[in-house]
Coordinates of C-alpha atoms and ligand atoms in Angstrom, one line a residue:
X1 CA -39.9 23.9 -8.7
X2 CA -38.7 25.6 -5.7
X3 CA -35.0 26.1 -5.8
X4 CA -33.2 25.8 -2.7
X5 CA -31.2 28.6 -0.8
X6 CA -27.4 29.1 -1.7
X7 CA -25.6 28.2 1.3
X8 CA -22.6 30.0 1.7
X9 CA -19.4 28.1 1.8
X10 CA -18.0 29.1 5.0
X11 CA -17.4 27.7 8.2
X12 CA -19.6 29.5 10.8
X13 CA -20.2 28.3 14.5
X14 CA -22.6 30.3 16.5
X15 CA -23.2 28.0 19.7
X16 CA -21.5 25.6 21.5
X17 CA -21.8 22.0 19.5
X18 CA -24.1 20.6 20.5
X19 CA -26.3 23.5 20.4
X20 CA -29.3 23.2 22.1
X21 CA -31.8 22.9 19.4
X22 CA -29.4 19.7 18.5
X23 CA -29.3 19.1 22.6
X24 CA -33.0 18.6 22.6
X25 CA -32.9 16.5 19.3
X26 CA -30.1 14.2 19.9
X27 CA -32.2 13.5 23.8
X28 CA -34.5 12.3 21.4
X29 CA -32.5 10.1 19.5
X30 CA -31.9 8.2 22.5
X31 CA -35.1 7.9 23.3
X32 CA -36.1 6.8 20.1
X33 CA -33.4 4.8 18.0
X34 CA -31.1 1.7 18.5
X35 CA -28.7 2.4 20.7
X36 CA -26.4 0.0 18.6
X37 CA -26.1 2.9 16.2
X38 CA -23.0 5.1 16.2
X39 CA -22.7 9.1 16.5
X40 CA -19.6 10.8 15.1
X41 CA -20.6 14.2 15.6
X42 CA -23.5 15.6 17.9
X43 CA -25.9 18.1 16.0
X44 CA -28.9 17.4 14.0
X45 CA -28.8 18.6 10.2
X46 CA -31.2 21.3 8.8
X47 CA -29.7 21.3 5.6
X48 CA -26.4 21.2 3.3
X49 CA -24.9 22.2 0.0
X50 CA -21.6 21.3 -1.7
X51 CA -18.8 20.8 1.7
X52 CA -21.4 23.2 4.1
X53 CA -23.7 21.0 6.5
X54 CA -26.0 23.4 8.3
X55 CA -27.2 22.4 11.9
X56 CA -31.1 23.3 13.1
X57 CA -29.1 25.6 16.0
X58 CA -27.3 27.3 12.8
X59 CA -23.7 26.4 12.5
X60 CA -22.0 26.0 9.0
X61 CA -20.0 22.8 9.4
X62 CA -17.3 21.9 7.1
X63 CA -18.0 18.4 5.5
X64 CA -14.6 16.7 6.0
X65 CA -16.6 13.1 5.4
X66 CA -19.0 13.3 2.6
X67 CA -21.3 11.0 4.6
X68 CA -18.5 8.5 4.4
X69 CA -17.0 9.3 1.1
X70 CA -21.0 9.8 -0.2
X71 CA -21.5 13.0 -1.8
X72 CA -18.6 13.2 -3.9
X73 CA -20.2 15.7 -6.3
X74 CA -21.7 17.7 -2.9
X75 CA -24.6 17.8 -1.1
X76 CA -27.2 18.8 -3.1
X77 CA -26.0 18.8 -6.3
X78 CA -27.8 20.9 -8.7
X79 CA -28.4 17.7 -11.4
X80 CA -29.2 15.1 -9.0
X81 CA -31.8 17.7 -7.4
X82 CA -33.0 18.0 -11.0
X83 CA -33.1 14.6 -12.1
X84 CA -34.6 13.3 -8.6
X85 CA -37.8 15.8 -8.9
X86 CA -38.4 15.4 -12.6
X87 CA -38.2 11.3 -11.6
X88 CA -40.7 11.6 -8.4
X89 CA -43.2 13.2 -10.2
X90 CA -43.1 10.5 -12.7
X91 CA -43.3 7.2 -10.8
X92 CA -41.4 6.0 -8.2
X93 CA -41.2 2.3 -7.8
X94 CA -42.5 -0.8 -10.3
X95 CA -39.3 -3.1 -9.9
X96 CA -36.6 -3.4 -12.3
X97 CA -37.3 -7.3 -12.7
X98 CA -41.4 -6.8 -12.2
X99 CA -41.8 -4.1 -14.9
X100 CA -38.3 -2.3 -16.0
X101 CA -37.5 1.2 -16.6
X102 CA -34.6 2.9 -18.2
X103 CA -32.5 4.5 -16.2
X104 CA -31.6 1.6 -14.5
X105 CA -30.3 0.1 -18.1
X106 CA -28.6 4.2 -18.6
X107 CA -26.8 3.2 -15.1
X108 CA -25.6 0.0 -16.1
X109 CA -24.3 1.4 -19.5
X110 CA -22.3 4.0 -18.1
X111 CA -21.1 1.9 -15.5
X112 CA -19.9 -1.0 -18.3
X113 CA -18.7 1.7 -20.3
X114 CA -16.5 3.8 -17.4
X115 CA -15.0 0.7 -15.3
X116 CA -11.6 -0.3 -16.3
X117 CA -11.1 -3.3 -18.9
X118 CA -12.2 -3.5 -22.5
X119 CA -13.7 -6.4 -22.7
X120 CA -17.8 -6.7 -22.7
X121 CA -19.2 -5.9 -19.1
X122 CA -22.5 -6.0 -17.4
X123 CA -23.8 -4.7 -14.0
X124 CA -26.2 -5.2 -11.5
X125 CA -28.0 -3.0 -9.7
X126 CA -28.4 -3.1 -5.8
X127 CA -29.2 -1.2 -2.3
X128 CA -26.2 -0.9 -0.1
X129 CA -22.1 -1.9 -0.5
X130 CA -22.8 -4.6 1.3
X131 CA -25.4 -5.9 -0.7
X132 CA -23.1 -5.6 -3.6
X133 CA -20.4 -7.5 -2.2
X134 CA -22.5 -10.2 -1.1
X135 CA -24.2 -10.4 -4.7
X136 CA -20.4 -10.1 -6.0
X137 CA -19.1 -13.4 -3.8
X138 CA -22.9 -15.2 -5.4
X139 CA -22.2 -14.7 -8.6
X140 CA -18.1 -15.1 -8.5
X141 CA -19.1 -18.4 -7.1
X142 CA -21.5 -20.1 -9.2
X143 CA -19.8 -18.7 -12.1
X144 CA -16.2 -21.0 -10.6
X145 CA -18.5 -23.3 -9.2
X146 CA -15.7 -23.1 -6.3
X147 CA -16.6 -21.7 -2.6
X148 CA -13.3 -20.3 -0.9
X149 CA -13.0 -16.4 -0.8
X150 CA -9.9 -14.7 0.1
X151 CA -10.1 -11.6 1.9
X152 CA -7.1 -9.2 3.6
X153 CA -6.3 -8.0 7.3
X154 CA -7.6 -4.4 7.7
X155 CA -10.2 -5.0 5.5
X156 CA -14.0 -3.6 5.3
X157 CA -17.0 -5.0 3.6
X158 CA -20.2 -4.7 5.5
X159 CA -22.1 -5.3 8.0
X160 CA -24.3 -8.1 6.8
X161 CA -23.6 -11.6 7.8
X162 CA -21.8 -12.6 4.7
X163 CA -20.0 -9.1 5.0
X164 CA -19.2 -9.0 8.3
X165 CA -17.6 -12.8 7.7
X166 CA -15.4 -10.8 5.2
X167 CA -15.1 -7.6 7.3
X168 CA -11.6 -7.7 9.5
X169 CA -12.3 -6.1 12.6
X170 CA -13.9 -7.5 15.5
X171 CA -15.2 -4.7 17.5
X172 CA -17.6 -3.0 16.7
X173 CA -18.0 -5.0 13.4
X174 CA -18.7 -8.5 14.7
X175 CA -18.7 -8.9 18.3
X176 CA -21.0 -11.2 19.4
X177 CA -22.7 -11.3 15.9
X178 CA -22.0 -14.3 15.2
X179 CA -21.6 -17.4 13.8
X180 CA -20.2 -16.1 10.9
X181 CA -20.4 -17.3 7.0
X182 CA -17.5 -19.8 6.1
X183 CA -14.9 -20.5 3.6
X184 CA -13.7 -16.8 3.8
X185 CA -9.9 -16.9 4.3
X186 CA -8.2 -14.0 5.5
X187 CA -4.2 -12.8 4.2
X188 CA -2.0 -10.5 4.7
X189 CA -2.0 -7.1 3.8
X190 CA 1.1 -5.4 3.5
X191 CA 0.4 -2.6 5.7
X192 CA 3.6 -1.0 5.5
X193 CA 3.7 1.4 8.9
X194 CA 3.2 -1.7 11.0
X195 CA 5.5 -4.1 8.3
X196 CA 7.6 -6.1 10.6
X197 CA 9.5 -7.7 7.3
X198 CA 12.3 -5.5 5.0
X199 CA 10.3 -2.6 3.8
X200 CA 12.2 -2.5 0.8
X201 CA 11.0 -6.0 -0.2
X202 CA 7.6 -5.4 1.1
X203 CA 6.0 -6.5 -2.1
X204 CA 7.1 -9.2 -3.2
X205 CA 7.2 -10.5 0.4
X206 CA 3.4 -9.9 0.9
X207 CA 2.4 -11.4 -2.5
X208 CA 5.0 -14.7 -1.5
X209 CA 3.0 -14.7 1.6
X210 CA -0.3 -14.4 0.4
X211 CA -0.2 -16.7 -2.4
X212 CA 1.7 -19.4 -0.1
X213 CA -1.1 -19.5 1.7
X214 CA -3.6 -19.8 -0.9
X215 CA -1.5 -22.4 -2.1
X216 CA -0.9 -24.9 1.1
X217 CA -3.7 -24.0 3.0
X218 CA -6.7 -23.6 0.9
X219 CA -5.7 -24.3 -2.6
X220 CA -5.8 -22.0 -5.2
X221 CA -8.3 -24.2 -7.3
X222 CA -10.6 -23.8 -4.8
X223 CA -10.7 -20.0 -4.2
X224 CA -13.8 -18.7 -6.4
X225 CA -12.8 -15.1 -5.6
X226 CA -9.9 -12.8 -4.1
X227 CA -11.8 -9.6 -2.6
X228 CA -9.6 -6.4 -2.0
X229 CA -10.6 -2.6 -1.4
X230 CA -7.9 -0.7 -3.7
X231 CA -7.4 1.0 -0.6
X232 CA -8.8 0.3 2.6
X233 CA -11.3 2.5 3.6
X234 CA -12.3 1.8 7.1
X235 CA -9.3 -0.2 8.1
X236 CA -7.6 3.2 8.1
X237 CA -6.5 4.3 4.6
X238 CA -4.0 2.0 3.8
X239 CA -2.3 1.9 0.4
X240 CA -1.1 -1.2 -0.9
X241 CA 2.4 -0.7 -1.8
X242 CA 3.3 -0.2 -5.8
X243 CA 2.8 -3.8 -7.7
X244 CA 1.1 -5.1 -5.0
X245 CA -3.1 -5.3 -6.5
X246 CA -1.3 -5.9 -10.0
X247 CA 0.3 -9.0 -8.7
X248 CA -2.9 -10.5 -7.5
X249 CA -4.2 -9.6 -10.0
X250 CA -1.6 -12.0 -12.5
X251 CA -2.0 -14.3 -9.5
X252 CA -5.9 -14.5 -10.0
X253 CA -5.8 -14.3 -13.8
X254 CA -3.1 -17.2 -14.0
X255 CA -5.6 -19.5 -11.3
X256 CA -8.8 -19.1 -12.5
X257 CA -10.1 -16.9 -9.5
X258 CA -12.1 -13.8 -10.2
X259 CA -10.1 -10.6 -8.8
X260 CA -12.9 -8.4 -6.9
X261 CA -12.1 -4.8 -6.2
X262 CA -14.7 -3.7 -4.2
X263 CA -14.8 0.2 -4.9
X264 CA -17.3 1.4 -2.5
X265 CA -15.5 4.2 -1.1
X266 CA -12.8 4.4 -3.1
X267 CA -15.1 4.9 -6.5
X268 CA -15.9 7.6 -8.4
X269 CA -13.5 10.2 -8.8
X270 CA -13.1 10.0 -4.7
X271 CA -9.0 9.0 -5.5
X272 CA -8.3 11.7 -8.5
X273 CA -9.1 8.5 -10.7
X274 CA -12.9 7.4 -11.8
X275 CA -11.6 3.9 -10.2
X276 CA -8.3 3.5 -7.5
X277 CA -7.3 1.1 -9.5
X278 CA -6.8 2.4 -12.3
X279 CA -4.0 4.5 -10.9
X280 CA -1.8 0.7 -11.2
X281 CA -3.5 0.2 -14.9
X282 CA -5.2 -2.9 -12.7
X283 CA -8.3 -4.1 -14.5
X284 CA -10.8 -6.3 -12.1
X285 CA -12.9 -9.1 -13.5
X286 CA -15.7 -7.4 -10.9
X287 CA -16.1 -4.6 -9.6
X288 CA -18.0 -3.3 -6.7
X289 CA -19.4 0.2 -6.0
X290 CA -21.8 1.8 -4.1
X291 CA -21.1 5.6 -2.1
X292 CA -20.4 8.2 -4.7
X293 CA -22.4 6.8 -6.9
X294 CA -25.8 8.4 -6.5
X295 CA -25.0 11.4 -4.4
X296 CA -26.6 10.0 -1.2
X297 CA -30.0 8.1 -2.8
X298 CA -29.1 4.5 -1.5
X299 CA -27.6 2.8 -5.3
X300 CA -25.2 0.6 -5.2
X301 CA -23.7 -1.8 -8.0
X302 CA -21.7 -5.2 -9.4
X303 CA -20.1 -4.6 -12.9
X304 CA -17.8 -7.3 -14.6
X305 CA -17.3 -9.5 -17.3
X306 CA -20.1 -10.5 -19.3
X307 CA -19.5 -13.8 -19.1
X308 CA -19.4 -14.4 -15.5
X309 CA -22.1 -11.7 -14.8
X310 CA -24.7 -14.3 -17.7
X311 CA -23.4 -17.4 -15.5
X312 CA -26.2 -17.1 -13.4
X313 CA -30.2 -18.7 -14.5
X314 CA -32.3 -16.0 -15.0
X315 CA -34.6 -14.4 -11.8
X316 CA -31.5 -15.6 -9.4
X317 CA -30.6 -12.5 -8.7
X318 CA -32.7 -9.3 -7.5
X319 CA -34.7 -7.5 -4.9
X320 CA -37.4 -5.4 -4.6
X321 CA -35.8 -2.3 -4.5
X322 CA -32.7 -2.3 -6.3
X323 CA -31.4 0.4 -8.6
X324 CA -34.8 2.5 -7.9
X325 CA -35.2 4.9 -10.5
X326 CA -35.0 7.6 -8.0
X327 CA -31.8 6.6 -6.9
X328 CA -30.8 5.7 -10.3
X329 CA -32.0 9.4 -12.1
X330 CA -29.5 10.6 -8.9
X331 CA -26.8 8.5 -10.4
X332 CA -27.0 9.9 -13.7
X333 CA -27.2 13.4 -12.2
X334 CA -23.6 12.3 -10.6
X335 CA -21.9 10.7 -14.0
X336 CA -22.6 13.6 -16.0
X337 CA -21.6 15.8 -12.6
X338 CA -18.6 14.0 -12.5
X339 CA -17.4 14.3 -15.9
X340 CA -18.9 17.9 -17.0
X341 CA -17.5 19.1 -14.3
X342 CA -14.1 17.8 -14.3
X343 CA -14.6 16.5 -10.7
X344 CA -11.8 13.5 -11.6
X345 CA -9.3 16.5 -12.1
X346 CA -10.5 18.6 -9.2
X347 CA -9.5 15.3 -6.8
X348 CA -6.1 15.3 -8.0
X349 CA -5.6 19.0 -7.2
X350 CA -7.6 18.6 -3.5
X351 CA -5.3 15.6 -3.3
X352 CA -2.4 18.3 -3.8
X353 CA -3.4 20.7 -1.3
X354 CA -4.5 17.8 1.1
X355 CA -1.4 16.2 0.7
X356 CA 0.7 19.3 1.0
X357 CA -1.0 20.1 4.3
X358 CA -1.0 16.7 5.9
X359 CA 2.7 16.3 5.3
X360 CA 3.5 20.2 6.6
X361 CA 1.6 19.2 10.1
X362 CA 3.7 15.7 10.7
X363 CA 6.8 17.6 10.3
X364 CA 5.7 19.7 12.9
X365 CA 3.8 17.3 14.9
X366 CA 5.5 13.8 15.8
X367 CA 2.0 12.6 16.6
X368 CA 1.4 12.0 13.0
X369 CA 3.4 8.7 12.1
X370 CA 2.4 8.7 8.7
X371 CA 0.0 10.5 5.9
X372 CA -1.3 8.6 3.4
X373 CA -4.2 8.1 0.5
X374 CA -4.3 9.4 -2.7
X375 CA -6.5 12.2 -4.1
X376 CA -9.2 13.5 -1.7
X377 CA -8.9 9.9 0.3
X378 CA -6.5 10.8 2.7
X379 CA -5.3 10.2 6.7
X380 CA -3.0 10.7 9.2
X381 CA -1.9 7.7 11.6
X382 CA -1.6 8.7 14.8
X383 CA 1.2 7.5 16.9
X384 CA 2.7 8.0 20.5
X385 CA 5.9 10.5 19.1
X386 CA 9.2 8.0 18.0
X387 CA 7.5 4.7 18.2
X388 CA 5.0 3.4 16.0
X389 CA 2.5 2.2 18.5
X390 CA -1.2 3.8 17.8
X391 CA -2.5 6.5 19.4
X392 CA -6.2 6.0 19.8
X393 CA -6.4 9.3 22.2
X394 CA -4.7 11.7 20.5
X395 CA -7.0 10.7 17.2
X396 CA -9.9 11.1 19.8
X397 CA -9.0 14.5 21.0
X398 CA -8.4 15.6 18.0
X399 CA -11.8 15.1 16.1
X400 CA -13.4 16.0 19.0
X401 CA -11.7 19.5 18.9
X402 CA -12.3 19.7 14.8
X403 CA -16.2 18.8 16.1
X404 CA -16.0 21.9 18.3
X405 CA -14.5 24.1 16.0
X406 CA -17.0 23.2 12.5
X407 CA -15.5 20.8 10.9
X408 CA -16.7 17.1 10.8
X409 CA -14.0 14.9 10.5
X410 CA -14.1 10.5 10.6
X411 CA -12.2 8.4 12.5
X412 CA -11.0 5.2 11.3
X413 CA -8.7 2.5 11.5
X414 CA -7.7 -1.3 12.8
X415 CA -6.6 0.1 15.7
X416 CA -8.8 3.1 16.0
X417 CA -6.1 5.7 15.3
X418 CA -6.4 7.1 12.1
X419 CA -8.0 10.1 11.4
X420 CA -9.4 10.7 7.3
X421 CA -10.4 13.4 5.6
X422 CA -13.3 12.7 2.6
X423 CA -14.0 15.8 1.3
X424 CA -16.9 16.6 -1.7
X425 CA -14.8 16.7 -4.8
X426 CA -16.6 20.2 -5.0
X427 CA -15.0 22.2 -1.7
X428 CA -13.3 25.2 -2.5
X429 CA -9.8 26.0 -1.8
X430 CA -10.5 28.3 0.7
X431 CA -12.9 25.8 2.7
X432 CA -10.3 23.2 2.8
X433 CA -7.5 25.3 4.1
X434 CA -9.5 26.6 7.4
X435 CA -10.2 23.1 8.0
X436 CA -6.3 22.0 7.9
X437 CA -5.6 25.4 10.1
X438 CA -8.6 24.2 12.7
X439 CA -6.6 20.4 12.4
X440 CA -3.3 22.6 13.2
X441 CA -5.0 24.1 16.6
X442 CA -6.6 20.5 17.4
X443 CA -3.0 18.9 17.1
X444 CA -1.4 22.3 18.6
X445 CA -3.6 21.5 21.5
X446 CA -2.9 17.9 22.2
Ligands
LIG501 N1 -17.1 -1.9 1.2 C1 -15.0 -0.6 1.1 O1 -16.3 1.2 2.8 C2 -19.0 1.0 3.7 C3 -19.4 1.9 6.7 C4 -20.1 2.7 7.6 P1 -22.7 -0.2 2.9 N2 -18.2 1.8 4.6 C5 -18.9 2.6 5.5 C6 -20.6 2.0 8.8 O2 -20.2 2.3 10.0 O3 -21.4 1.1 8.6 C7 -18.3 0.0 2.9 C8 -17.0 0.2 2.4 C9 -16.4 -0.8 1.6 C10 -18.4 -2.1 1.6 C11 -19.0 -1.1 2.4 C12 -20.4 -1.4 2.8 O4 -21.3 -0.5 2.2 O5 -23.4 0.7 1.8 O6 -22.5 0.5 4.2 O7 -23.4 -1.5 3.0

């Protein structure tokens, strides 16, 4: 087995970015692919370990994104190399439901065994988030036999028609995608920068809110399932305030509607807990999670109570590729990353240092109306200084600049103003630190 080059983990940027290897590259990418597909930030990648992304012109680019809150346990991770070899050279495709293998049942046991609640679980294995959501909303529904989802403002789920029915954002989510799936209801989130009630009260008021509306308008006997992200991911970061999921979830319990967290970005150790919700003790009937769970190899997954999960006849759910043993000897590499390595731990401490950072800079800078996230799942808002009214330039500008200097940052947010920082659970100290100092020049230099 060849074993790869160390990459140094340091931020080094020898050309201008693009480069023009990547300039030559990316002309092709015009030529060649959708141009429905977004580009965060121009160069074309050679090759990456840990929070280092190397371009083909040669730059060391800080990973501030993790492919979207992907490689939680870094690029290249020793045991998912491992694992993903020794797994190749052994087969790599019969179909779980055609001829079945076992790491696909070692997946689904360590999923049952680390998601919150003590009750029996079981879990499915899938492709993509937003395949696990959809399969999440089958199964929630023919376990009710009831057809009315309830979903929240700012919220992200997809990008397939059932998702992008439960996804809040219009553009570029939905516009002109439609028509969309029905009986998804959307509520509010209490999205507390841009509350217009009491603050204080924010809580209970969003939960009065939300459940009136489940009550009058679609009636609470006929919601199969109540869908929330623990904390929004591509809505912007935002937090529910404190007692906020455990009151829907009491809500649910005491209705007969399955709570749904979908945990695709906000899983595996990415918060400083193996699940967000865990931080609030919140135990889901389902859970969703995809992202950090196979270090990049596309895996996702629907884990819940064993009782709904058996609700449904036997061959009516599947696919031809799901939980692929490649993908799933790459999720195995990442469980035993996460937990021999104390990666749940080392989120809580980037969290500190993140946190620390973020909060030094909006004292300095009024642009930044608030930092929020938990763990290494972090943002600054972006406002125009004194008011809270978004600031979708100055978020441009600045990840633009962190581009420039090496460091790949993501934007995100309802109102396109939020930048967030995902870092691998794995960057050191030292990495994380020149990247807030380059995200001091970019907001020095707004
Ligand atoms: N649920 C909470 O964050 C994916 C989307 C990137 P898939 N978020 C990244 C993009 O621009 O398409 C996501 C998520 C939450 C579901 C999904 C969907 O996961 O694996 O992208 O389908």
């Amino acid at each position: 087995m060849t074993v790869k080059t160390h990459i140094p983990q340091e931020r080094r940027v020898v050309t201008a970015i693009p480069g023009p290897k990547s300039q030559e590259v990316l002309a092709r990418r015009s030529e060649a692919t959708s141009g429905g597909l977004g580009l965060s930030i121009p160069v074309v990648i050679e090759s990456a370990a840990d929070a280092i992304l190397v371009d083909i012109d040669g730059n060391h680019i800080i990973d501030l994104g993790s492919g979207i809150g992907v490689t939680n346990i870094g690029n290249t991770s020793q045991r998912v190399v491992d694992r993903v070899i020794a797994q190749v050279q052994e087969f790599t495709h019969t179909c779980f439901t055609v001829a079945p293998y076992i790491n696909y049942i070692e997946v689904c046991e360590l999923l049952n065994k680390h998601t919150p609640g003590t009750f029996k679980k079981k879990s499915l294995l899938v492709n993509s988030g937003a395949e696990a959501v959809e399969n999440a909303i089958k199964v929630a529904r023919h376990y009710t036999k009831r057809q009315a989802i309830v979903v929240f403002e700012h919220s992200y789920h997809g990008r397939t028609n059932l998702t992008m029915a439960l996804t809040a954002k219009n553009m570029p989510y939905k516009e002109g995608f439609g028509p969309f799936a029905p009986e998804i209801y959307r509520v509010p989130m209490p999205y507390s920068l841009h509350w217009v009630g009491d603050k204080a009260t924010i809580t209970q008021d969003a939960l009065d809110l939300v459940t009136h509306k489940i009550d009058k308008e679609i009636g609470a006997h006929n919601v199969a399932a109540i869908l929330i992200e623990p904390i929004q991911g591509e809505g912007g970061f935002v937090v529910p305030p404190k007692g906020f999921l455990p009151g829907l979830q009491k809500y649910s319990n005491d209705n007969g509607i399955i709570f749904i967290a979908d945990e695709v970005q906000t899983g595996f150790a990415r918060t400083g807990h193996m699940f967000a919700v865990e931080e609030e003790g919140v135990v889901p009937d389902m859970i969703v999670t995809a992202k950090g769970i196979a270090g990049g190899l596309p895996l996702a997954a629907v884990t819940g109570r064993a009782e709904i999960m058996d609700s449904v006849h036997a061959a009516g759910l599947g696919g031809t590729y799901g939980g692929n043993p490649v993908a799933c000897a790459a999720a195995l590499g990442v469980f035993e990353t996460i937990i021999e390595d104390g990666l749940i731990a080392r989120a809580q401490h980037i969290g500190k240092i993140l946190g620390d950072s973020l909060r030094a800079l909006a004292t300095k800078y009024p642009v930044i109306g608030e930092v929020r996230g938990r763990g290494a799942m972090q943002a600054i808002e972006l406002v125009v200084p004194g008011t809270t009214q978004p600031n979708p330039e100055a978020m441009q500008k600045i990840i633009k600049y962190c581009h420039s200097k090496g460091v790949l940052v993501l934007n995100a947010g309802t109102y396109a103003n939020v930048v967030r920082f995902l870092p691998p659970l794995v960057i050191t100290d030292e990495l994380l630190l020149d990247a807030m100092s380059v995200l001091d020049e970019a907001l020095a230099s707004l």
